[in-house]
mmCIF file of C-alpha atoms and ligand atoms in Angstrom:
data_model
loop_
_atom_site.group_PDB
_atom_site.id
_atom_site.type_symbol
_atom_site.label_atom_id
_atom_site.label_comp_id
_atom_site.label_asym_id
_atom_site.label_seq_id
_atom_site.Cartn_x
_atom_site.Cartn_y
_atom_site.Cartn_z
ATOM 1 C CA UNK A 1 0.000 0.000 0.000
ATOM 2 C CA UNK A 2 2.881 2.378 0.627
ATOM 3 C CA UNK A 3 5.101 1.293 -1.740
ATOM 4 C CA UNK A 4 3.477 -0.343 -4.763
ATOM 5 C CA UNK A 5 0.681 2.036 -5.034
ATOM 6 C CA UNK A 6 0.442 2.423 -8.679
ATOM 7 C CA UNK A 7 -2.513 2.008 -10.604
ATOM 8 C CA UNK A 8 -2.097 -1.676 -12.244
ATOM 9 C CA UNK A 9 -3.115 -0.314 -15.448
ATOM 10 C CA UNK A 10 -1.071 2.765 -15.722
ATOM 11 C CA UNK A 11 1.377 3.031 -17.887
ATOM 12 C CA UNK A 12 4.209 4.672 -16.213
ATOM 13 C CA UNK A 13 6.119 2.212 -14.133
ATOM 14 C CA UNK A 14 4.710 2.554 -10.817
ATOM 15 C CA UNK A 15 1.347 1.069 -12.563
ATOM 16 C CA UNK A 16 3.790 -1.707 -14.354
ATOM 17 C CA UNK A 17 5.310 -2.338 -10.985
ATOM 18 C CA UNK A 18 1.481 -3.242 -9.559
ATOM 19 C CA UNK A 19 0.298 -5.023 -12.360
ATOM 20 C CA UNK A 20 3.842 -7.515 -11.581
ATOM 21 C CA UNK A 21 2.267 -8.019 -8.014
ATOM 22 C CA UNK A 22 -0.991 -8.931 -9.642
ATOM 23 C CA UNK A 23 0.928 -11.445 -11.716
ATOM 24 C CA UNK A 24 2.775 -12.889 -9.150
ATOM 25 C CA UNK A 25 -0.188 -13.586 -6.959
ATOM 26 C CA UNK A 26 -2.139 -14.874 -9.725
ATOM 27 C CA UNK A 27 0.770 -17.437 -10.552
ATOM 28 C CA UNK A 28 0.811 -18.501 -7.086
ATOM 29 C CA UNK A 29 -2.765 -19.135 -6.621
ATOM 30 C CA UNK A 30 -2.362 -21.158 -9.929
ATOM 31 C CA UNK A 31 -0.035 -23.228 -8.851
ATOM 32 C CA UNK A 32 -1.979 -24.259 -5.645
ATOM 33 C CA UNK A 33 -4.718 -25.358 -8.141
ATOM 34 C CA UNK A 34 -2.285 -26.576 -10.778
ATOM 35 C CA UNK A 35 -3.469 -24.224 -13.735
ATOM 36 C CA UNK A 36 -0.821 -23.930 -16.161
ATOM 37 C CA UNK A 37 -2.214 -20.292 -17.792
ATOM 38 C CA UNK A 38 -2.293 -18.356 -14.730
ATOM 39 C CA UNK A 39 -4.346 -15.768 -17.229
ATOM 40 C CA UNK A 40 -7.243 -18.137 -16.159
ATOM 41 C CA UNK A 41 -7.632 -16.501 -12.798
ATOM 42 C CA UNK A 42 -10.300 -13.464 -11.855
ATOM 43 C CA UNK A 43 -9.666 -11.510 -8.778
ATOM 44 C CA UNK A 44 -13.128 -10.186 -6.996
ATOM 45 C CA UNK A 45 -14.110 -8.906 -3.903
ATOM 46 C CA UNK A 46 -14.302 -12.508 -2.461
ATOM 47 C CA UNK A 47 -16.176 -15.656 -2.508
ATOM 48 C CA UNK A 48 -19.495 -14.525 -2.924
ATOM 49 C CA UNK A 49 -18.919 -12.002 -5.949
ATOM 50 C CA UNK A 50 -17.177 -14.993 -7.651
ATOM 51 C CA UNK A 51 -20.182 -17.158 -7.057
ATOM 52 C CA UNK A 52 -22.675 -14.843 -8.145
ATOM 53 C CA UNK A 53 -20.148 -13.802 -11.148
ATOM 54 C CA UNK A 54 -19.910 -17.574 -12.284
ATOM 55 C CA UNK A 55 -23.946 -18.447 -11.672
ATOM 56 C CA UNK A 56 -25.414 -15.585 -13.450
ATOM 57 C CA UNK A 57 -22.675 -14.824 -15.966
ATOM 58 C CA UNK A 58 -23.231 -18.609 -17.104
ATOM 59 C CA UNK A 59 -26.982 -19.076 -16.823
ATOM 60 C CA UNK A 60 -26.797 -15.452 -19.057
ATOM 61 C CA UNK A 61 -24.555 -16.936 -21.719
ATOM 62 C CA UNK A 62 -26.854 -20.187 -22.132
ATOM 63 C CA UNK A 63 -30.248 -19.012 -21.285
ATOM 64 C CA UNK A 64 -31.524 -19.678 -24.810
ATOM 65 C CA UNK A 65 -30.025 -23.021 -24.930
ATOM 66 C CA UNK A 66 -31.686 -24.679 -21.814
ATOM 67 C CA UNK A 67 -33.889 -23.934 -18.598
ATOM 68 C CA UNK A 68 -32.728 -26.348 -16.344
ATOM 69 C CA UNK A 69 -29.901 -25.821 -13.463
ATOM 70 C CA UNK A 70 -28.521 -27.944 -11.076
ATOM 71 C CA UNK A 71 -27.086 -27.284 -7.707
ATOM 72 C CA UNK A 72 -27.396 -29.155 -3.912
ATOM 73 C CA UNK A 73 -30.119 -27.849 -0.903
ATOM 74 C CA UNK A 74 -26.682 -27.244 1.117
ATOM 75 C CA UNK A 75 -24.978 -24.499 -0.801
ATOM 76 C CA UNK A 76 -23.601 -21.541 0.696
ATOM 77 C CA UNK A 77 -26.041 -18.830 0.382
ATOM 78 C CA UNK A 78 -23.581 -16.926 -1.707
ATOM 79 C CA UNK A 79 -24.863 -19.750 -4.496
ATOM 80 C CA UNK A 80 -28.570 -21.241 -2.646
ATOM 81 C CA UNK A 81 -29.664 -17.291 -2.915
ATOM 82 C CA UNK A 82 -28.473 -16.847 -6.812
ATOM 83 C CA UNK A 83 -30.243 -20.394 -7.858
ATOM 84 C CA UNK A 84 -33.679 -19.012 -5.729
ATOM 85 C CA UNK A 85 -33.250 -15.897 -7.421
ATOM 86 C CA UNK A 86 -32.873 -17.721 -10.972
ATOM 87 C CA UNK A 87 -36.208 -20.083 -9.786
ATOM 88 C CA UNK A 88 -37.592 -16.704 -9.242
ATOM 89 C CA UNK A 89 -36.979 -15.856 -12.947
ATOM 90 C CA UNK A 90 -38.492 -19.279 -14.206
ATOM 91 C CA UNK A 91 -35.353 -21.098 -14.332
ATOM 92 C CA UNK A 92 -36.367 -24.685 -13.414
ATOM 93 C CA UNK A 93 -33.638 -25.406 -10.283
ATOM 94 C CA UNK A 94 -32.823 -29.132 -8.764
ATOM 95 C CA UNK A 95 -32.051 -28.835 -5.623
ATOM 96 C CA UNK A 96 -30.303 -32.283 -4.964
ATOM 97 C CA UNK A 97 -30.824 -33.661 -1.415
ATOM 98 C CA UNK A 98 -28.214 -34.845 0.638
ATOM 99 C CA UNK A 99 -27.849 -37.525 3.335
ATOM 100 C CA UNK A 100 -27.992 -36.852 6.962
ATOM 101 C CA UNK A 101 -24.084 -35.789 6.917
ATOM 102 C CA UNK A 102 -24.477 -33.618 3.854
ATOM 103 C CA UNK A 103 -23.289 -36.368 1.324
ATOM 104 C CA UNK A 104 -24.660 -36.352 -2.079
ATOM 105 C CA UNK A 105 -24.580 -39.470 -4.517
ATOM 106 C CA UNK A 106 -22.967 -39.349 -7.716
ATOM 107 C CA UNK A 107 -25.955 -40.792 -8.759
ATOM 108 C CA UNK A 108 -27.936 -38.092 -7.650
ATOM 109 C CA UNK A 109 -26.161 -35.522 -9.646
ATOM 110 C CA UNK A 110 -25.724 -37.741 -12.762
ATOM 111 C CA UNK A 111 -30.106 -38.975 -13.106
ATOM 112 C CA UNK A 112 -30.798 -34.879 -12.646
ATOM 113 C CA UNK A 113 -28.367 -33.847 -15.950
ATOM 114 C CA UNK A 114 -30.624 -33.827 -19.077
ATOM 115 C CA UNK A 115 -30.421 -32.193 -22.528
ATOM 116 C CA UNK A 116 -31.992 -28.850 -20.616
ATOM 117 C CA UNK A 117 -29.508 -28.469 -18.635
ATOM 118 C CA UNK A 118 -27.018 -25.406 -18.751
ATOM 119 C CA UNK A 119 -25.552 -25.421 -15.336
ATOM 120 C CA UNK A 120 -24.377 -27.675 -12.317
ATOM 121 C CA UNK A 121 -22.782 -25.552 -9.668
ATOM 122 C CA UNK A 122 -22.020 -28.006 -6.134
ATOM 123 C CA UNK A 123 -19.568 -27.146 -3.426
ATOM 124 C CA UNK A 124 -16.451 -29.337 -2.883
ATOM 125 C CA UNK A 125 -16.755 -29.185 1.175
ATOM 126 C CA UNK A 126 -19.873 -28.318 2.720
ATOM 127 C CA UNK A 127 -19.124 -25.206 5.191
ATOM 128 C CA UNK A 128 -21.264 -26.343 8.405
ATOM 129 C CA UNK A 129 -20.294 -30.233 8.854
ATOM 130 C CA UNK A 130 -17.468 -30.570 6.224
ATOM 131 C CA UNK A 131 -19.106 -33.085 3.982
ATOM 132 C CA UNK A 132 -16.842 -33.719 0.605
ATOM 133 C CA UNK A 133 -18.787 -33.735 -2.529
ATOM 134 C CA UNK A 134 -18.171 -35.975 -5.342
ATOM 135 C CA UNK A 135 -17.148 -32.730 -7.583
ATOM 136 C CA UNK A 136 -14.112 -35.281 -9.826
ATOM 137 C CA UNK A 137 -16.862 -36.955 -11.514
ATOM 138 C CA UNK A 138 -19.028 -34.129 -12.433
ATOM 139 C CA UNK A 139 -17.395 -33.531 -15.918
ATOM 140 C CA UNK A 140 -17.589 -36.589 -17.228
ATOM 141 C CA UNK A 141 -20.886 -37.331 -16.566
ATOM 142 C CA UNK A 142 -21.678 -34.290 -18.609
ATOM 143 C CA UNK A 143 -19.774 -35.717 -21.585
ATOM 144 C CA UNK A 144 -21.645 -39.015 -21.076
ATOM 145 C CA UNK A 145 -25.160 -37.322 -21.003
ATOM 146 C CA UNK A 146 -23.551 -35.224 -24.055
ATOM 147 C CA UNK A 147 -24.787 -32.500 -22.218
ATOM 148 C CA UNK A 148 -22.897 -28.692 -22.799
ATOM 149 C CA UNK A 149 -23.609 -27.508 -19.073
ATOM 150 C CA UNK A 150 -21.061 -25.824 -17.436
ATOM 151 C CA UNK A 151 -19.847 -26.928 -14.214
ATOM 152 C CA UNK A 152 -19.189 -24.560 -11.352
ATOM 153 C CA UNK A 153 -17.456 -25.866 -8.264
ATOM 154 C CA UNK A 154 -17.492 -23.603 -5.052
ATOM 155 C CA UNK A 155 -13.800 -24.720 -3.037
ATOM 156 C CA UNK A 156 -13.816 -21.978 -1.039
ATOM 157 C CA UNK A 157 -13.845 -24.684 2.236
ATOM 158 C CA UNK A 158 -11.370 -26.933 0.321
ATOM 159 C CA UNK A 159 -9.259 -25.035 -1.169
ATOM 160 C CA UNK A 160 -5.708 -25.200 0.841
ATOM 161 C CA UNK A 161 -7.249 -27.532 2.804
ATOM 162 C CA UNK A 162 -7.585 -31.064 0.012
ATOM 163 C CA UNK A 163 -6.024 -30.175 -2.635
ATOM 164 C CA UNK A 164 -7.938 -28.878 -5.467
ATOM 165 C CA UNK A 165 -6.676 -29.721 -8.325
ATOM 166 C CA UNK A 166 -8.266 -28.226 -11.583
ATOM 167 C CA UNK A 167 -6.755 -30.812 -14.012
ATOM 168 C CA UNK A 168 -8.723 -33.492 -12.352
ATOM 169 C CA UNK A 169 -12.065 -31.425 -11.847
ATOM 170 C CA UNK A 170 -11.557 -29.893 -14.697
ATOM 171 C CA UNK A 171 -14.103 -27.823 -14.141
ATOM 172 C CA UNK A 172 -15.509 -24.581 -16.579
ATOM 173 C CA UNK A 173 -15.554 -21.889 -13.272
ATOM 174 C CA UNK A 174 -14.247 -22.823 -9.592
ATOM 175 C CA UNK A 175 -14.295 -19.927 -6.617
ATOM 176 C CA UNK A 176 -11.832 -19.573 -4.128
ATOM 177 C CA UNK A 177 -11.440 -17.037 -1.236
ATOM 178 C CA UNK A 178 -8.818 -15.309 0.088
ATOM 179 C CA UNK A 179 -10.195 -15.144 4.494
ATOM 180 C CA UNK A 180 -10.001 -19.202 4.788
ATOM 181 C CA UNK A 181 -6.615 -19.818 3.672
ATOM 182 C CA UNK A 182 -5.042 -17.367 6.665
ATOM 183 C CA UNK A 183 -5.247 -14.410 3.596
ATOM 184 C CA UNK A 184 -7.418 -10.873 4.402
ATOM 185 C CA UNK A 185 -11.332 -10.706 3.597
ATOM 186 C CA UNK A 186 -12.567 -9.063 0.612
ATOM 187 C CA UNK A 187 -10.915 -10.447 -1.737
ATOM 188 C CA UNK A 188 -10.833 -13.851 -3.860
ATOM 189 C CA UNK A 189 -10.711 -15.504 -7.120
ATOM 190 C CA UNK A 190 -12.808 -17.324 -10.113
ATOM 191 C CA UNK A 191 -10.654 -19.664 -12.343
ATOM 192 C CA UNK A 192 -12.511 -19.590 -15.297
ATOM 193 C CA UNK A 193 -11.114 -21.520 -18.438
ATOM 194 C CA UNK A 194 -10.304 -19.954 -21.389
ATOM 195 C CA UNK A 195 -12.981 -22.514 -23.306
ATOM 196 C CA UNK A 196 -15.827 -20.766 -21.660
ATOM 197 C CA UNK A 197 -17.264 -17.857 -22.043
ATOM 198 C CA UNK A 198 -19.853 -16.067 -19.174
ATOM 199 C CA UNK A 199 -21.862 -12.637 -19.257
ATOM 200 C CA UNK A 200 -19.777 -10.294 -16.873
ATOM 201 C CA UNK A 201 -21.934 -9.148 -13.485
ATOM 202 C CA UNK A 202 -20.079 -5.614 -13.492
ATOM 203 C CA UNK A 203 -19.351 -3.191 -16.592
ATOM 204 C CA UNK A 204 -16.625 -0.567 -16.593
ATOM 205 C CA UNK A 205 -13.164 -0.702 -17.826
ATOM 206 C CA UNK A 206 -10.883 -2.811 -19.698
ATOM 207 C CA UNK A 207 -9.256 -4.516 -16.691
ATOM 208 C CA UNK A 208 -9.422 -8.243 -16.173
ATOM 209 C CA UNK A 209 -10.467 -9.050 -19.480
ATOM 210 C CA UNK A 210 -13.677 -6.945 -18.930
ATOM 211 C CA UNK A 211 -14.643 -10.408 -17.288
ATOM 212 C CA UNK A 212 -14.377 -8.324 -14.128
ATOM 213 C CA UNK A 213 -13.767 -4.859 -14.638
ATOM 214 C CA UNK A 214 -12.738 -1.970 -12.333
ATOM 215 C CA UNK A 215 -8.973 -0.726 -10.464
ATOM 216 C CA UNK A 216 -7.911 -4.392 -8.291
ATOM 217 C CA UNK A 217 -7.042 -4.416 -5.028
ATOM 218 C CA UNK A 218 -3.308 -4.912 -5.453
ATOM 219 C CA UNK A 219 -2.426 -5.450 -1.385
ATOM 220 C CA UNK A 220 -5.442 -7.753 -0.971
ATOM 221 C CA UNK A 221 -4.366 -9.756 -3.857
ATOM 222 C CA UNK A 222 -0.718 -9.680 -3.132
ATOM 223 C CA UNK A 223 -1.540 -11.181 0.364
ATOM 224 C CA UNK A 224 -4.292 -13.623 -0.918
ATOM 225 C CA UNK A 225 -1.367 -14.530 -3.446
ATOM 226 C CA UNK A 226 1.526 -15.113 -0.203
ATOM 227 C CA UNK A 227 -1.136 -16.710 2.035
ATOM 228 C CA UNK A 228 -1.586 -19.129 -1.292
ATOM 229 C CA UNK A 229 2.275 -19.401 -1.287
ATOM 230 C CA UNK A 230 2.260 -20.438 2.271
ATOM 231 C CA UNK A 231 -0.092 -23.012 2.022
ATOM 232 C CA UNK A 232 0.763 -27.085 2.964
ATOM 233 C CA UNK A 233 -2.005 -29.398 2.623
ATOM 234 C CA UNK A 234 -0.508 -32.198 4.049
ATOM 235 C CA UNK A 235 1.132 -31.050 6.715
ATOM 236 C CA UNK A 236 -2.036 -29.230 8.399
ATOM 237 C CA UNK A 237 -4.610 -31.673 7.371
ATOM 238 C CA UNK A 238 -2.717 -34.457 9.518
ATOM 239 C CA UNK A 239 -2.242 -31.508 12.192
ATOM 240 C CA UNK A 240 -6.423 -30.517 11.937
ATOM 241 C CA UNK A 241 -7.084 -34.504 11.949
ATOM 242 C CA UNK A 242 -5.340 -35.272 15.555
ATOM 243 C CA UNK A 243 -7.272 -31.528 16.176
ATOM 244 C CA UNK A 244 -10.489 -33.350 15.452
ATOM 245 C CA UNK A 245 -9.903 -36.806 16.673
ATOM 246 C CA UNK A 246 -8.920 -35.897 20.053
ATOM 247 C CA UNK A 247 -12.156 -33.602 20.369
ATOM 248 C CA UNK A 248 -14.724 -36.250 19.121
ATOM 249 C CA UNK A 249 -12.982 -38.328 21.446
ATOM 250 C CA UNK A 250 -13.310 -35.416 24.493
ATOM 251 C CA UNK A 251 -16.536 -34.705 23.643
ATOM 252 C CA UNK A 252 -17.899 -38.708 23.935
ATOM 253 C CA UNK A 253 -17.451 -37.987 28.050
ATOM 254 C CA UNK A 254 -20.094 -35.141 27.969
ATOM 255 C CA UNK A 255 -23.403 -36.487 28.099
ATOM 256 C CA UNK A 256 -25.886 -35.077 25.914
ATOM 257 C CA UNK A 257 -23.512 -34.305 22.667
ATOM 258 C CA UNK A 258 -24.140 -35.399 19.407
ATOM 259 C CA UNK A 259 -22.209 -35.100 16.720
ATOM 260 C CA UNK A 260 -23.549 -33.647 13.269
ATOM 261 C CA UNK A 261 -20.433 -34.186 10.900
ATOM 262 C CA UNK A 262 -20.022 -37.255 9.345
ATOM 263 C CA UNK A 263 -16.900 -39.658 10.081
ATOM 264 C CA UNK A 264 -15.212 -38.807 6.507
ATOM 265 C CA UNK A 265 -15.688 -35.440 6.699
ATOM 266 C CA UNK A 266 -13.484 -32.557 6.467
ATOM 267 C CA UNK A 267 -10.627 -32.687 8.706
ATOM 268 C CA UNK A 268 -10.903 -28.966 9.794
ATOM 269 C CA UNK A 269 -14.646 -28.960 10.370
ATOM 270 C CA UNK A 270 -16.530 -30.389 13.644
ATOM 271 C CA UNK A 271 -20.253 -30.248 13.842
ATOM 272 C CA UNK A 272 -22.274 -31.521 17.034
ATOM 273 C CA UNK A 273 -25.112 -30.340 19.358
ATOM 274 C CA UNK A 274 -25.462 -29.928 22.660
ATOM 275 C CA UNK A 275 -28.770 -30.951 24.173
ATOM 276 C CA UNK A 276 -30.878 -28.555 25.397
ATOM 277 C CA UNK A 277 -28.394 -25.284 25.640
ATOM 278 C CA UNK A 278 -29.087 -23.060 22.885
ATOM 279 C CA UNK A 279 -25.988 -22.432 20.531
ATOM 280 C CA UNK A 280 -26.130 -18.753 21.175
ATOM 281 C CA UNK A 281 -25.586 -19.406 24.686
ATOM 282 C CA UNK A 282 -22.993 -21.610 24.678
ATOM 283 C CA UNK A 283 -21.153 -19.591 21.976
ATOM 284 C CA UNK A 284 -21.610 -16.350 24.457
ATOM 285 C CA UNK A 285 -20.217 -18.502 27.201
ATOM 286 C CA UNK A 286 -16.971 -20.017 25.078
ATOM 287 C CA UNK A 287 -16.670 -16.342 24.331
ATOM 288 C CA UNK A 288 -16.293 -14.728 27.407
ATOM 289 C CA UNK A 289 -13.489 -17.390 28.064
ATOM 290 C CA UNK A 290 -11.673 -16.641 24.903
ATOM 291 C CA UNK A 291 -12.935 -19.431 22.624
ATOM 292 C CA UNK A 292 -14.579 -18.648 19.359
ATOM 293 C CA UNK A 293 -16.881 -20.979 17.843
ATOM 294 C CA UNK A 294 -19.417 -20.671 15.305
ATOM 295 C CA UNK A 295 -23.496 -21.640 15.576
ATOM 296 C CA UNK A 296 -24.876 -21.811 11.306
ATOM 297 C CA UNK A 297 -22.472 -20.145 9.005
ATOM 298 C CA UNK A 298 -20.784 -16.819 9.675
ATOM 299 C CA UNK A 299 -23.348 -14.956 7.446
ATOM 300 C CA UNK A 300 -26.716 -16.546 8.597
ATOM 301 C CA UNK A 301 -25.731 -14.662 12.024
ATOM 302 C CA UNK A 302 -27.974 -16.356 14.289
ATOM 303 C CA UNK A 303 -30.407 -17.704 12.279
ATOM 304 C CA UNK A 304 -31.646 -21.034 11.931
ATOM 305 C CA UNK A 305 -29.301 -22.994 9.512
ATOM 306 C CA UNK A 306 -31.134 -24.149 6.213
ATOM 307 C CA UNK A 307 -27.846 -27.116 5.993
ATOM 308 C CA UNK A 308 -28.645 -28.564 9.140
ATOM 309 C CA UNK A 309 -32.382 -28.166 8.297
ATOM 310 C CA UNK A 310 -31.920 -29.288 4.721
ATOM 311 C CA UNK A 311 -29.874 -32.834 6.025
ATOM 312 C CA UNK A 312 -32.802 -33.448 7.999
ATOM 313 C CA UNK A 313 -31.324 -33.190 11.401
ATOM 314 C CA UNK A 314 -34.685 -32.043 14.263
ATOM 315 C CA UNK A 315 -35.466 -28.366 15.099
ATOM 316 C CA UNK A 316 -34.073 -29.533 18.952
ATOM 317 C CA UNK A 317 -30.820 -30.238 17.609
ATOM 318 C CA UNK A 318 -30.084 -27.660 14.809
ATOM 319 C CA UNK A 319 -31.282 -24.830 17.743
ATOM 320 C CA UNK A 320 -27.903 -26.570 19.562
ATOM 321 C CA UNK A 321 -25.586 -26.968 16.873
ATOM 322 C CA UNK A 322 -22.292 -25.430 17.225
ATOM 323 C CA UNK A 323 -19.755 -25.686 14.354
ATOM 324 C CA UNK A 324 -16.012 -25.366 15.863
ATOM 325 C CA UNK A 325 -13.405 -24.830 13.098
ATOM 326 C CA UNK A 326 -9.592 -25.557 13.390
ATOM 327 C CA UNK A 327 -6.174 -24.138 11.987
ATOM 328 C CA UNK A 328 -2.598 -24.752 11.365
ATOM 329 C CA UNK A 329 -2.680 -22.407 14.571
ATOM 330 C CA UNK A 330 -4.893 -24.462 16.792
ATOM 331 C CA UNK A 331 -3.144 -26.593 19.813
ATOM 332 C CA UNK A 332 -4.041 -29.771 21.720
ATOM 333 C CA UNK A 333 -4.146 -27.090 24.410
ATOM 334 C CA UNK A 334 -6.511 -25.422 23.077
ATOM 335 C CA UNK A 335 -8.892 -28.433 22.681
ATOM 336 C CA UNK A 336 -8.135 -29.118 25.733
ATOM 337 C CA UNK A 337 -9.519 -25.957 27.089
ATOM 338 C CA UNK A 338 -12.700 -25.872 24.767
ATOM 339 C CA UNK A 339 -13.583 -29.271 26.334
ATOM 340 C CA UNK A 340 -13.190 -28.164 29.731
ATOM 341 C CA UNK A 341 -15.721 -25.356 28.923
ATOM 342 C CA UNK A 342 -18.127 -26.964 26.902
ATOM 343 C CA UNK A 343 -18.040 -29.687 30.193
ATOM 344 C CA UNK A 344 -18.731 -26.582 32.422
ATOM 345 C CA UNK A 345 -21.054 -24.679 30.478
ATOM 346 C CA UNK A 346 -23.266 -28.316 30.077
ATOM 347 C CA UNK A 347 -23.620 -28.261 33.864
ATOM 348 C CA UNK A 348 -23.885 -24.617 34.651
ATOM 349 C CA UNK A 349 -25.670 -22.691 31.765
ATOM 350 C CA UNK A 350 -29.653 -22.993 31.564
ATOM 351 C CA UNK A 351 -31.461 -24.978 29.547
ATOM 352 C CA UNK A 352 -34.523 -24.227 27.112
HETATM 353 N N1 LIG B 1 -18.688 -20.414 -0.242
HETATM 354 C C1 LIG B 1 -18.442 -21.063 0.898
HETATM 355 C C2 LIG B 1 -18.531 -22.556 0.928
HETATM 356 C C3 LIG B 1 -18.106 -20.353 2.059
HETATM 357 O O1 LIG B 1 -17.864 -21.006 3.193
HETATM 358 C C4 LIG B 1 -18.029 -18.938 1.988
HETATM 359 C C5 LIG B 1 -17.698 -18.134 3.182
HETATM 360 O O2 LIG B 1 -17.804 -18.536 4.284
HETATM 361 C C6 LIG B 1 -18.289 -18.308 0.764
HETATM 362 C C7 LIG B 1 -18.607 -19.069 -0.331
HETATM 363 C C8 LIG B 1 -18.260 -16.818 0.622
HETATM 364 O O3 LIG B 1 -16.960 -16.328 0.593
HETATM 365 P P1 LIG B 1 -16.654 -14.799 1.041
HETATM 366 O O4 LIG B 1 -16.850 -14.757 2.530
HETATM 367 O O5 LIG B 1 -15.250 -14.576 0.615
HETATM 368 O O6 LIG B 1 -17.621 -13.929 0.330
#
């Protein structure tokens, strides 16, 4: 911000000097995905602008080509809102139904692709109980059902986490974010390939291809590019697995827990309920003891969450559901400690 504070599309060399920071942080981030043409990569103002960017700028290329679209009832809302916006428009949405952990069939996803459809957009890791989706197989189902839908793949919970590797997926749009990879908020990233084309969301300039116009953030993306740089899958998933482990195992001593997340889920994600304390209270109590857990997702704030609902889990235990989230950062200690509290807070706090 001090020092590279050209404008990345000047001329003169200050702006040359922020467009290389742009570049540098775009080749990082493409490595981590393992996209050879780094030109492939869209900054935006984070993971929701690049989910409404891919949704609508597809469905708005193919409109006259098909009706149907294709997505999962446990979407973040930054992609459940676009599709009920779309059904809104007459769009005919499938809203594929997933297990009580938040699994979804391949099956599923491959019966609901016909000649109609333009778009299948499903999350790789489900952001409340961590639930992988079967997102490798999506591709080629399309190209069995000869179908010319685009595929859309949300990693902003897996990416840096499993890898997420676009050669595999090889998917037509994938959004990443900078805020869950240890990068700052507001800022993060559509790959979309150079095969595909989508109707932009914002017109202005020239910059980005005009597939997202207007003057980049250059110190959000230089950081969202080092915070890529820094990343090492391996090593922290093993680290967020013993995290996990050792708290399922804590947590089996407290009467009255149950745990949400299924056994194969994500490594850095821990659903469960605690009967008959309201997550608000217990989150308030962790709190004021210096522990920070989450009830729904971060956005719903305090609403009832439409994932929990959607799986099919009872009204009793969704109003109880606390989602705790590790990092690289987390300790034993520290699980440890949330343990302890959650222990006290079960005997102390009042119940509803
Ligand atoms: N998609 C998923 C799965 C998320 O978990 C989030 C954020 O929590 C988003 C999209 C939105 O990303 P951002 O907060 O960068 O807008």
């Amino acid at each position: 911000m001090s020092e590279i504070y050209g404008n990345p599309s000047s001329l003169h060399e200050k702006g040359y000097l922020a467009q290389k920071e742009i570049e540098k942080a775009k080749q990082k981030i493409a490595r981590v995905l393992n996209v050879n043409d780094e030109s492939q990569i869209y900054f935006t103002s984070g993971g929701t602008e690049a989910n409404n960017l891919a949704i609508f700028g597809s469905v708005n290329a193919l409109k006259k080509r098909g009706n149907k679209i294709i997505t999962t009832a446990i979407e973040h809302s930054s992609v459940y809102s676009v599709f009920k916006l779309l059904e809104k428009e007459g769009f005919n949405v499938v809203y594929l139904k997933p297990d009580i952990y938040g699994k979804i069939k391949e099956q599923q996803i491959f019966d609901a692709i016909d000649r109609n459809t333009i778009l299948v957009s499903i999350m790789m890791a489900n952001n409340e109980l961590g639930s992988i989706l079967p997102v490798k197989k999506i591709k080629e189902m399309l190209r069995r059902k000869n179908s010319f839908a685009l595929l859309h793949v949300d990693a902003v919970q897996s990416f840096g986490k499993i890898p997420v590797n676009v050669k595999e997926i090889n998917p037509d749009l994938l959004t990443i974010s900078a805020h869950k990879i240890h990068g700052p908020k507001g800022v993060g990233a559509l790959y979309k390939s150079k095969k595909v084309r989508i109707v932009p969301r914002i017109v202005g300039g020239e910059q980005q291809d005009k597939v997202r116009p207007g003057t980049e953030s250059v110190p959000l993306i230089a950081a969202f590019g080092v915070s890529a740089e820094e990343i090492n899958i391996e090593k922290n998933y093993l680290h967020a697995k013993k995290l996990k482990e050792y708290l399922i195992e804590s947590l089996a001593f407290i009467d009255g827990v149950e745990i949400n997340s299924g056994f194969d889920s994500l490594a850095y994600i821990v659903n469960f309920s605690l009967k008959g304390i309201k997550a608000e209270t217990m989150i308030n109590y962790l709190s004021s003891r210096g522990i920070y857990v989450s009830g729904g997702s971060a956005c719903s704030k305090g609403k009832k969450s439409r994932v929990l609902k959607n799986v099919g889990l009872s009204d009793e235990r969704i109003t109880s559901a606390l989602r705790v989230s590790f990092s690289k950062e987390n300790t034993l200690e520290d699980i440890s400690e949330l343990y302890k509290a959650i222990k006290e807070g079960m005997s102390n706090l009042v119940r509803y």
